[in-house]
XYZ file of C-alpha atoms in Angstrom:
676
model
C 81.376 131.665 109.266
C 83.641 134.397 107.936
C 81.947 137.190 109.867
C 81.827 134.976 113.034
C 85.538 134.117 113.028
C 86.604 137.607 112.186
C 84.431 139.073 115.056
C 86.436 136.676 117.283
C 89.755 138.084 115.763
C 90.399 134.767 113.937
C 91.517 135.667 110.366
C 90.095 133.326 107.706
C 91.613 133.463 104.227
C 90.740 131.518 101.086
C 93.881 129.456 101.482
C 92.995 128.517 104.933
C 89.486 127.378 103.818
C 91.056 125.294 100.908
C 93.491 123.578 103.335
C 91.090 122.589 106.103
C 87.868 121.953 104.334
C 88.797 118.297 103.536
C 90.032 117.322 107.117
C 87.027 118.831 108.669
C 84.581 116.978 106.442
C 86.569 113.824 106.800
C 85.878 114.030 110.534
C 82.328 114.551 109.873
C 82.380 111.447 107.498
C 83.710 109.340 110.427
C 80.876 110.584 112.690
C 78.331 109.821 109.929
C 79.936 106.297 109.581
C 79.519 105.768 113.364
C 75.672 106.708 113.187
C 75.083 104.698 110.114
C 76.857 101.575 111.570
C 75.282 102.013 114.896
C 71.854 102.126 113.292
C 72.554 98.799 111.686
C 74.559 96.787 114.165
C 75.089 98.675 117.428
C 77.484 101.073 119.060
C 80.527 98.786 119.051
C 80.351 98.317 115.369
C 79.962 101.972 114.864
C 82.929 102.912 116.861
C 85.039 100.329 115.046
C 83.904 101.592 111.555
C 84.464 105.215 112.426
C 88.038 104.513 113.596
C 88.744 102.401 110.487
C 87.417 105.162 108.165
C 89.470 107.777 109.828
C 92.562 106.058 108.549
C 91.688 104.231 105.470
C 94.050 105.288 102.618
C 91.354 105.372 99.911
C 89.599 108.179 101.697
C 92.877 109.935 102.898
C 93.679 110.506 99.132
C 90.759 112.922 98.896
C 90.555 114.303 102.491
C 94.199 115.110 103.130
C 94.848 118.765 104.191
C 95.094 120.853 101.059
C 93.135 118.550 98.847
C 90.324 120.892 97.999
C 88.064 118.743 96.025
C 84.331 118.014 96.008
C 84.771 114.357 96.848
C 85.893 115.074 100.381
C 82.537 116.901 101.062
C 80.437 114.476 98.993
C 81.499 111.240 100.797
C 80.278 112.804 104.018
C 77.026 113.709 102.320
C 76.702 110.099 100.826
C 77.136 108.371 104.224
C 74.875 110.844 106.071
C 72.168 110.341 103.490
C 72.418 106.607 103.835
C 72.233 107.041 107.690
C 69.124 109.038 107.489
C 67.484 106.482 105.108
C 68.243 103.604 107.541
C 67.100 105.636 110.381
C 63.753 106.349 108.728
C 63.623 102.670 107.839
C 64.019 101.666 111.446
C 61.781 104.272 112.984
C 59.189 105.107 110.336
C 59.550 108.699 111.311
C 58.476 111.450 108.740
C 60.848 113.828 110.333
C 63.901 111.773 109.467
C 62.487 111.280 105.966
C 62.382 114.967 105.434
C 65.943 115.343 106.631
C 66.848 112.571 104.275
C 65.483 114.481 101.403
C 67.470 117.522 102.421
C 70.624 115.571 102.842
C 70.089 114.148 99.370
C 69.745 117.795 98.099
C 73.132 118.574 99.728
C 74.682 115.634 98.028
C 73.338 116.709 94.612
C 74.880 120.190 95.263
C 78.195 118.563 96.163
C 78.933 115.845 93.497
C 77.685 114.370 90.388
C 77.765 111.073 91.988
C 74.477 111.603 93.717
C 73.156 109.322 91.023
C 74.602 106.371 92.973
C 72.237 107.218 95.854
C 69.109 107.631 93.777
C 69.764 104.204 92.201
C 71.019 102.316 95.185
C 67.979 103.104 97.533
C 65.438 102.071 94.804
C 67.351 98.830 94.413
C 67.178 98.182 98.160
C 63.432 99.085 98.237
C 62.764 96.682 95.367
C 64.760 94.034 97.181
C 62.612 94.338 100.415
C 59.491 94.078 98.229
C 60.736 90.931 96.537
C 61.845 89.342 99.841
C 58.392 90.083 101.449
C 59.753 92.860 103.844
C 57.442 95.564 102.777
C 56.105 97.804 105.677
C 54.811 101.243 106.166
C 58.294 102.305 107.385
C 59.577 101.276 104.008
C 57.086 103.528 102.281
C 57.823 106.405 104.623
C 61.565 106.047 103.959
C 61.393 106.062 100.185
C 58.319 108.124 99.014
C 59.321 111.431 100.498
C 62.916 111.112 99.243
C 61.744 110.591 95.611
C 59.205 113.500 95.683
C 61.001 115.993 97.783
C 64.634 114.982 96.668
C 63.682 115.165 92.983
C 62.022 118.713 93.422
C 65.042 120.002 95.401
C 67.428 118.473 92.807
C 65.822 120.249 90.051
C 66.650 123.540 91.724
C 70.426 122.911 91.322
C 71.452 124.760 88.037
C 73.766 122.089 86.879
C 71.066 119.529 87.217
C 67.800 121.266 86.468
C 65.224 119.130 84.479
C 67.789 116.406 84.132
C 66.348 115.272 87.578
C 63.355 113.962 85.669
C 64.530 113.773 82.004
C 67.684 111.537 82.143
C 67.771 107.826 82.233
C 69.786 107.758 85.420
C 66.658 108.702 87.467
C 64.153 106.525 85.830
C 64.795 103.579 88.174
C 63.760 105.600 91.121
C 60.393 106.586 89.495
C 59.783 102.970 88.379
C 60.204 101.752 91.933
C 58.180 104.539 93.278
C 55.210 103.238 91.063
C 55.945 99.618 92.152
C 55.863 100.748 95.809
C 52.479 102.400 95.562
C 51.007 99.314 93.798
C 52.319 97.087 96.594
C 51.036 99.459 99.223
C 47.675 99.269 97.430
C 47.562 95.528 97.452
C 48.409 95.406 101.263
C 45.599 97.965 101.815
C 43.066 96.063 99.830
C 44.163 92.750 101.620
C 43.083 94.383 105.007
C 39.707 95.369 103.613
C 38.525 92.383 101.634
C 37.827 88.787 102.498
C 40.394 86.181 101.214
C 38.052 85.173 98.300
C 37.514 88.723 97.142
C 41.178 89.438 97.661
C 42.151 86.772 95.112
C 39.843 88.332 92.518
C 41.256 91.787 93.232
C 44.810 90.399 93.007
C 44.119 88.788 89.619
C 42.707 92.157 88.391
C 45.793 94.035 89.682
C 48.229 91.579 88.329
C 46.600 91.677 84.875
C 46.609 95.424 84.772
C 50.188 95.613 86.117
C 51.283 93.137 83.402
C 49.677 95.348 80.778
C 51.376 98.454 82.105
C 54.683 96.700 82.270
C 54.445 95.652 78.635
C 53.523 99.131 77.620
C 56.464 100.572 79.575
C 58.759 97.998 78.084
C 57.540 98.819 74.553
C 58.165 102.525 75.074
C 61.668 101.769 76.403
C 62.524 99.614 73.422
C 61.220 102.310 71.147
C 63.467 104.939 72.853
C 66.468 102.642 72.784
C 65.847 101.885 69.110
C 65.708 105.553 68.329
C 68.713 106.395 70.472
C 70.796 103.669 72.278
C 72.180 106.264 74.636
C 68.873 108.082 75.205
C 69.355 110.115 78.377
C 72.489 108.450 79.510
C 75.706 110.251 80.130
C 78.911 108.866 78.764
C 80.232 108.082 82.369
C 76.987 106.261 83.269
C 77.235 104.169 80.119
C 80.939 103.359 80.839
C 79.967 102.148 84.191
C 77.123 99.944 82.816
C 79.428 98.736 80.050
C 83.087 98.977 80.962
C 84.072 98.760 77.172
C 81.798 101.582 76.062
C 84.042 104.589 76.777
C 87.043 102.914 74.986
C 85.010 102.294 71.932
C 82.920 105.387 71.476
C 84.241 108.140 73.925
C 87.984 107.945 74.218
C 88.197 111.290 76.017
C 86.524 109.540 79.064
C 88.663 106.471 78.877
C 91.835 108.561 78.607
C 91.411 109.920 82.105
C 93.583 107.808 84.516
C 90.964 107.850 87.197
C 88.420 106.307 84.815
C 90.689 103.128 84.161
C 89.941 99.877 85.916
C 91.995 99.337 88.965
C 94.686 96.642 89.455
C 94.434 94.073 92.283
C 97.452 95.696 94.178
C 95.432 98.919 94.238
C 92.821 97.330 96.410
C 95.394 96.203 98.884
C 96.913 99.722 98.768
C 93.693 101.541 99.341
C 91.845 99.233 101.790
C 94.550 96.849 102.960
C 93.432 94.262 105.431
C 89.836 95.339 105.121
C 89.552 93.175 102.020
C 90.002 90.064 104.229
C 87.455 91.275 106.908
C 84.632 92.193 104.489
C 83.474 88.604 103.983
C 83.163 88.209 107.786
C 81.170 91.357 107.961
C 78.774 90.037 105.207
C 78.109 86.971 107.232
C 77.516 89.065 110.399
C 74.914 91.051 108.459
C 72.984 87.932 107.732
C 72.942 86.985 111.452
C 70.211 88.088 111.734
C 69.205 89.807 108.477
C 67.400 93.086 108.835
C 66.454 95.956 106.585
C 69.388 97.942 107.641
C 71.939 95.108 107.349
C 70.635 94.012 103.838
C 71.136 97.654 102.821
C 74.827 97.443 103.941
C 75.386 94.258 102.005
C 73.776 95.845 98.815
C 75.838 98.937 99.251
C 78.925 96.842 99.441
C 78.181 94.689 96.319
C 77.357 97.686 94.091
C 80.434 99.636 95.411
C 82.721 96.642 94.594
C 81.369 96.506 91.074
C 81.642 100.208 90.330
C 85.199 100.290 91.914
C 86.144 97.493 89.514
C 85.127 99.617 86.658
C 86.810 102.869 87.615
C 89.585 103.366 90.058
C 88.083 106.703 91.094
C 85.088 104.910 92.598
C 87.407 103.063 95.115
C 86.453 106.240 97.180
C 82.822 105.009 97.251
C 83.980 101.496 98.219
C 85.908 102.718 101.162
C 83.036 103.520 103.589
C 81.301 100.269 102.754
C 84.515 98.386 103.388
C 85.035 100.246 106.714
C 81.432 99.517 107.767
C 81.521 95.820 107.050
C 84.995 95.415 108.567
C 83.821 97.289 111.749
C 80.907 94.971 112.024
C 83.191 91.987 111.724
C 85.665 93.202 114.116
C 82.904 94.214 116.625
C 81.418 90.792 116.430
C 84.777 88.925 116.883
C 85.706 91.193 119.831
C 82.436 90.582 121.547
C 82.793 86.810 121.149
C 86.341 86.835 122.402
C 85.689 89.151 125.280
C 82.577 87.369 126.475
C 84.404 84.143 126.310
C 87.098 85.500 128.486
C 84.589 86.806 130.932
C 82.676 83.425 131.111
C 86.011 81.456 131.495
C 87.046 83.771 134.239
C 83.726 83.705 136.004
C 83.851 79.907 135.964
C 87.455 79.794 137.155
C 86.526 81.987 140.193
C 83.283 80.193 140.964
C 85.051 76.743 140.934
C 88.095 77.860 143.039
C 89.029 75.624 146.023
C 88.936 78.417 148.557
C 85.367 79.249 147.926
C 84.251 75.506 147.961
C 86.364 74.755 151.134
C 84.961 77.621 153.203
C 81.390 76.766 152.559
C 79.707 74.578 155.117
C 76.374 72.700 155.086
C 74.909 75.312 157.687
C 75.680 78.176 155.357
C 74.297 76.385 152.435
C 71.057 75.653 154.317
C 70.869 79.200 155.515
C 71.328 80.397 151.910
C 68.588 78.181 150.518
C 66.230 79.434 153.268
C 66.990 82.910 152.383
C 66.446 82.216 148.699
C 63.207 80.522 149.484
C 62.049 83.598 151.442
C 63.016 85.902 148.630
C 61.160 83.846 146.175
C 57.980 83.936 148.329
C 58.342 87.757 148.653
C 58.743 87.980 144.778
C 55.833 85.637 143.994
C 53.400 87.528 146.392
C 53.109 90.697 144.373
C 53.047 88.805 141.085
C 49.773 87.078 142.091
C 48.100 90.404 142.330
C 48.817 91.278 138.606
C 46.219 91.233 135.932
C 45.778 88.388 133.402
C 47.459 90.413 130.588
C 50.511 90.993 132.727
C 50.562 87.252 133.648
C 50.530 86.393 129.805
C 53.400 88.729 129.169
C 55.404 87.349 132.087
C 54.917 83.861 130.862
C 56.185 84.694 127.396
C 59.203 86.493 129.041
C 59.852 83.524 131.418
C 59.696 81.063 128.468
C 62.046 83.017 126.302
C 64.620 83.976 128.944
C 66.069 80.409 129.739
C 66.625 79.663 126.112
C 68.889 82.710 125.356
C 71.744 81.932 127.745
C 72.136 78.498 126.485
C 72.454 79.696 122.930
C 74.961 82.342 124.115
C 76.899 79.760 125.957
C 76.987 77.421 122.992
C 77.865 80.135 120.526
C 80.147 82.409 122.446
C 82.063 80.410 124.896
C 85.615 79.597 123.508
C 88.683 78.364 125.338
C 90.438 81.005 127.422
C 93.729 80.599 125.651
C 92.191 80.695 122.166
C 90.288 84.031 123.096
C 93.441 85.674 124.355
C 95.386 84.612 121.338
C 92.572 85.936 119.053
C 92.514 89.379 120.754
C 96.275 89.656 120.517
C 96.273 88.651 116.815
C 93.424 91.288 116.127
C 95.624 93.871 117.984
C 98.614 93.083 115.883
C 96.555 93.106 112.689
C 95.297 96.563 113.656
C 98.838 97.752 114.266
C 99.859 96.636 110.794
C 96.799 98.485 109.340
C 97.642 101.687 111.180
C 101.315 101.524 110.056
C 100.215 101.068 106.477
C 97.680 103.860 106.598
C 100.370 106.180 107.978
C 102.824 105.140 105.300
C 100.281 105.599 102.496
C 99.290 108.943 103.744
C 102.842 110.152 104.077
C 104.374 108.641 100.948
C 101.609 108.521 98.306
C 98.799 111.085 99.236
C 100.585 113.948 101.079
C 103.099 115.202 98.510
C 101.708 117.677 95.871
C 101.322 116.268 92.355
C 103.299 119.220 90.912
C 106.459 118.367 92.837
C 107.721 114.846 92.412
C 110.033 112.864 94.720
C 112.112 109.787 94.435
C 113.968 107.799 97.038
C 117.323 106.178 96.328
C 120.275 104.949 98.311
C 121.803 108.407 98.593
C 118.601 109.998 99.884
C 115.531 111.730 98.565
C 115.512 113.442 95.135
C 113.100 116.174 94.265
C 111.950 116.825 90.719
C 110.720 120.475 90.514
C 110.652 120.585 86.725
C 106.985 121.553 86.454
C 107.261 124.730 88.559
C 110.530 125.439 86.801
C 108.789 125.343 83.366
C 105.841 127.365 84.668
C 108.124 130.070 86.093
C 109.895 130.313 82.809
C 106.720 130.860 80.906
C 105.586 133.473 83.348
C 108.839 135.442 83.097
C 109.772 134.957 79.460
C 106.555 135.187 77.530
C 104.031 137.924 76.902
C 100.763 137.839 78.837
C 98.691 137.398 75.735
C 100.705 134.429 74.386
C 98.832 131.122 74.113
C 100.347 127.858 75.130
C 99.283 124.499 73.661
C 99.653 121.331 75.597
C 97.537 118.196 76.494
C 94.679 119.018 78.665
C 96.179 117.441 81.766
C 98.397 120.503 82.247
C 95.814 123.161 81.449
C 94.884 124.109 85.052
C 98.502 124.270 86.193
C 99.577 126.344 83.232
C 96.777 128.858 83.797
C 97.319 129.132 87.586
C 100.992 129.062 87.984
C 102.132 130.616 84.611
C 99.231 132.978 84.130
C 99.083 132.055 80.422
C 96.084 131.254 78.203
C 95.786 127.579 77.135
C 93.805 126.012 74.361
C 92.397 123.046 76.353
C 92.395 122.305 80.194
C 90.798 119.814 82.584
C 87.396 121.668 82.393
C 87.077 121.575 78.466
C 83.647 120.219 77.396
C 84.068 120.715 73.661
C 85.602 117.437 72.434
C 86.506 119.028 69.210
C 89.030 121.377 70.959
C 90.833 118.444 72.555
C 90.623 116.424 69.358
C 92.299 119.321 67.473
C 95.262 119.433 69.757
C 95.442 115.616 69.675
C 95.559 115.898 65.808
C 98.164 118.501 65.885
C 100.370 116.288 68.081
C 99.740 113.297 65.834
C 100.503 115.101 62.616
C 103.713 115.777 60.770
C 105.656 118.926 61.785
C 104.409 121.198 58.928
C 100.745 120.136 59.346
C 101.001 120.556 63.116
C 102.465 123.995 62.639
C 99.451 125.065 60.432
C 97.008 123.779 63.006
C 98.720 125.556 65.961
C 99.197 128.726 63.821
C 95.375 128.743 63.158
C 94.755 128.604 66.827
C 97.055 131.609 67.393
C 99.448 129.405 69.480
C 102.876 130.831 70.249
C 104.363 127.977 72.399
C 103.908 124.253 72.719
C 104.576 122.414 76.000
C 105.155 118.678 76.170
C 106.044 116.412 79.217
C 108.863 113.913 78.729
C 110.014 111.278 81.186
C 112.371 109.184 79.136
C 115.504 110.516 80.823
C 114.491 110.191 84.433
C 112.004 107.339 84.140
C 108.832 109.338 84.652
C 106.055 107.044 83.235
C 103.200 109.503 83.093
C 104.617 111.523 80.180
C 103.074 112.479 76.890
C 104.588 109.554 74.946
C 102.680 107.010 77.092
C 99.599 109.181 76.671
C 100.039 109.666 72.979
C 97.770 106.860 71.832
C 94.796 108.534 73.578
C 95.647 111.746 71.623
C 95.490 109.659 68.457
C 92.204 108.019 69.318
C 90.572 111.286 70.418
C 91.851 113.078 67.298
C 90.733 110.251 65.066
C 87.326 110.271 66.463
C 86.732 113.795 65.016
C 89.242 113.869 62.210
C 89.093 110.586 60.233
C 92.481 110.885 58.541
C 94.187 110.103 61.859
C 94.098 106.340 62.250
C 95.556 104.526 65.183
C 96.896 101.502 63.116
C 99.266 103.898 61.392
C 101.135 104.411 64.698
C 101.273 100.720 65.620
C 103.690 98.011 64.459
C 101.876 94.682 64.445
C 99.516 95.971 66.917
C 102.257 97.150 69.322
C 102.983 100.702 70.280
C 106.744 101.285 69.770
C 109.086 104.208 69.454
C 112.282 102.258 68.731
C 113.747 101.114 65.358
C 110.640 99.056 64.730
C 108.344 102.032 65.018
C 106.225 103.094 61.976
C 107.270 106.018 59.811
C 104.068 107.851 60.825
C 105.142 107.612 64.438
C 108.695 108.543 63.881
C 107.646 111.683 61.894
C 104.802 112.942 64.142
C 105.112 116.109 66.044
C 104.995 114.339 69.536
C 107.965 112.142 68.766
C 110.064 115.120 67.508
C 109.305 117.424 70.332
C 109.998 114.843 73.042
C 113.093 113.211 71.492
C 114.751 116.240 69.985
C 118.448 116.385 70.943
C 117.745 113.392 73.231
C 120.644 111.362 71.869
C 122.991 114.121 73.304
C 122.264 113.072 76.845
C 123.936 109.602 76.701
C 125.059 109.232 73.086
C 122.598 106.324 72.457
C 119.140 107.719 73.092
C 118.039 105.194 75.681
C 114.479 105.697 76.969
C 114.292 104.600 80.607
C 110.478 104.460 80.580
C 110.037 102.240 77.452
C 113.238 100.363 78.087
C 115.048 100.621 74.669
C 116.877 102.935 72.346
C 114.672 105.311 70.292
C 114.425 104.722 66.523
C 115.074 108.252 65.092
C 117.962 109.806 66.913
C 119.305 112.578 64.609
C 116.781 115.112 63.229
C 116.252 118.777 62.914
C 113.092 120.836 63.516
C 111.980 123.103 60.682
C 108.867 124.831 62.077
C 109.578 124.785 65.795
C 112.415 125.957 67.889
C 113.338 124.719 71.355
C 113.292 127.596 73.824
C 113.442 125.873 77.194
C 114.159 122.461 78.694
C 114.029 121.891 82.473
C 116.776 120.402 84.517
C 115.653 116.786 84.288
C 114.310 117.125 80.769
C 110.765 116.465 82.088
C 109.184 119.616 80.597
C 110.175 120.920 77.166
C 108.835 124.201 75.603
C 108.943 124.961 71.961
C 108.128 128.149 70.000
C 106.476 128.269 66.712
C 108.746 129.870 64.019
C 107.141 132.905 62.184
C 105.664 132.308 58.818
C 108.009 133.041 55.952
C 107.396 135.963 53.658
C 106.107 134.364 50.452
C 106.830 137.621 48.265
C 110.283 137.944 49.715
C 110.927 134.268 48.694
C 109.866 135.237 45.114
C 112.265 138.206 45.004
C 115.147 135.786 45.906
C 114.341 133.573 43.141
C 114.046 136.489 40.667
C 117.484 137.903 41.843
C 119.057 134.348 41.377
C 117.584 133.994 37.886
C 118.717 137.500 36.991
C 122.237 136.571 37.777
C 122.151 133.554 35.469
C 120.238 135.375 32.620
C 120.927 139.215 32.538
C 118.860 139.558 29.354
C 115.624 138.181 31.029
C 116.292 140.230 34.122
C 116.402 143.424 32.150
C 113.176 142.735 30.437
C 111.354 142.015 33.736
C 109.772 144.811 35.885
C 110.171 145.184 39.603
C 107.026 143.856 41.332
C 107.225 146.606 43.932
C 107.221 149.368 41.366
């Protein structure tokens, strides 16, 4: 692509790629949504779903220009893989099955959420088998995906043998075995007589039960040896929402891994939440393999989005597809009703009835009889097979319009009102999506804004702090902060950090958390052992910024206490409550995080009122002995401290000797100078 564009004199830089990658793939995602919904419910539903996905705030949060993240690419791969699976399910084509495996490989390369695909599709296959919807098309759609997809996934360096060794992939292999057993049963059923088939079924069921018991015994043994055998921490936290907070606080501390609130659903999918139930009903009328897959996709996406707010991104395509199906069905009902009512209105008009005469009616009946004779004549020459087919068609044709008339005809006024209401609803949806894209998801996270009566306020404290580090510290100096700010410090200040967003070693993060939770002297010793020169903290008590380090502090305590047992969370709580006012515990008031955030804070208003916590702080006047303040940003959002140098122990002894010599000259005369 780079060579092609440069040959056309179109310069392509890294910044351009980072800015336009997400919007381009979001357009591809809308196209893939159209294909998937069209395969399930028709062209109208596909167009509706694609238009809704193009504006849904949940996906805009990851696909806005400049949002260079793997989720923007991965959602397109996710939807396209589902489309190829449904396409193979409808056609039974091995060509589409091979493309499905290649699309799954692309998804594995894009995002670690590929395990959602390799577990959702086996669930649908198992659902089809249980409900008696097994067919050769189901076998062709699933078997190549497991074989080719697993082999291709193992080629990705990050995945490797985890594609066959971890528990997240075992469900696909189990369903693969079940599918072959069912295929064998159907094959035997076609060969044997009903009596022999019963005997063979008894044998197959007995062998299958024995194998199932053996597999269950092996699984029980594996779970007994290691309850988390082959499961990653994120997967376990999805299956058990309380697992991460109990055993892996580093995962639970990420804001994206927290459960969403109810308002976040209406913020991210808005009116789609009310259209989804109608879409589910439409999928059941009639129920097909493709529509059952849509319902299963929605149900699983709703569950996982309720566990992690980050997975609202996976729910967005399902919500758009089901809402598109619902809107398409409603529009088709309303427009057909209007057409039928208008046709009846024009057919029953007085002008047409008054102009008609008996002569014209007799002439028309004669012409109709002649046409019928001409149509019947060639039909008599057809074969018996064609006659049977025509009989079946003739029997089925008159029943259909009666059903349509009974189901689709609504009063004209009601149909017009319904269309107007849907247009107004769509207008509100578009306005909300534009507002969410402009206000919530377009601004960079490093520059904060706030609206008030006198206009827009910009808080540029982060860039101010990073610029100070870049211009006033040495290149080799190390900066300690919580891991949230590691990437920004490295990229914008060009300084080495202890932990960042990609730190895999939990001990490193726990060490920083322990230092922040310790008293000043102990924290200085920890940072000094790490060769840290500066400590950076984020504080929002002055301007009301809630995502500061004080609100994140309990996670530092939990993560640090998971590695270093002397850090205990109850020591920082008063009657189970986290407080920084006069009711706070002595451990909390003397820890490093409290001192670095609230140092000289009382000088701002004379009271030390914290706008985020909503009360005055407990310890207002104190001094720092091992750290010195070197920089505080304009709004006090970022504060930087420098470690004081270690005191010379020998020099301290000399001072004591000189003081004692002044008090007792005889003893001083008898002592020797230690430097001689």
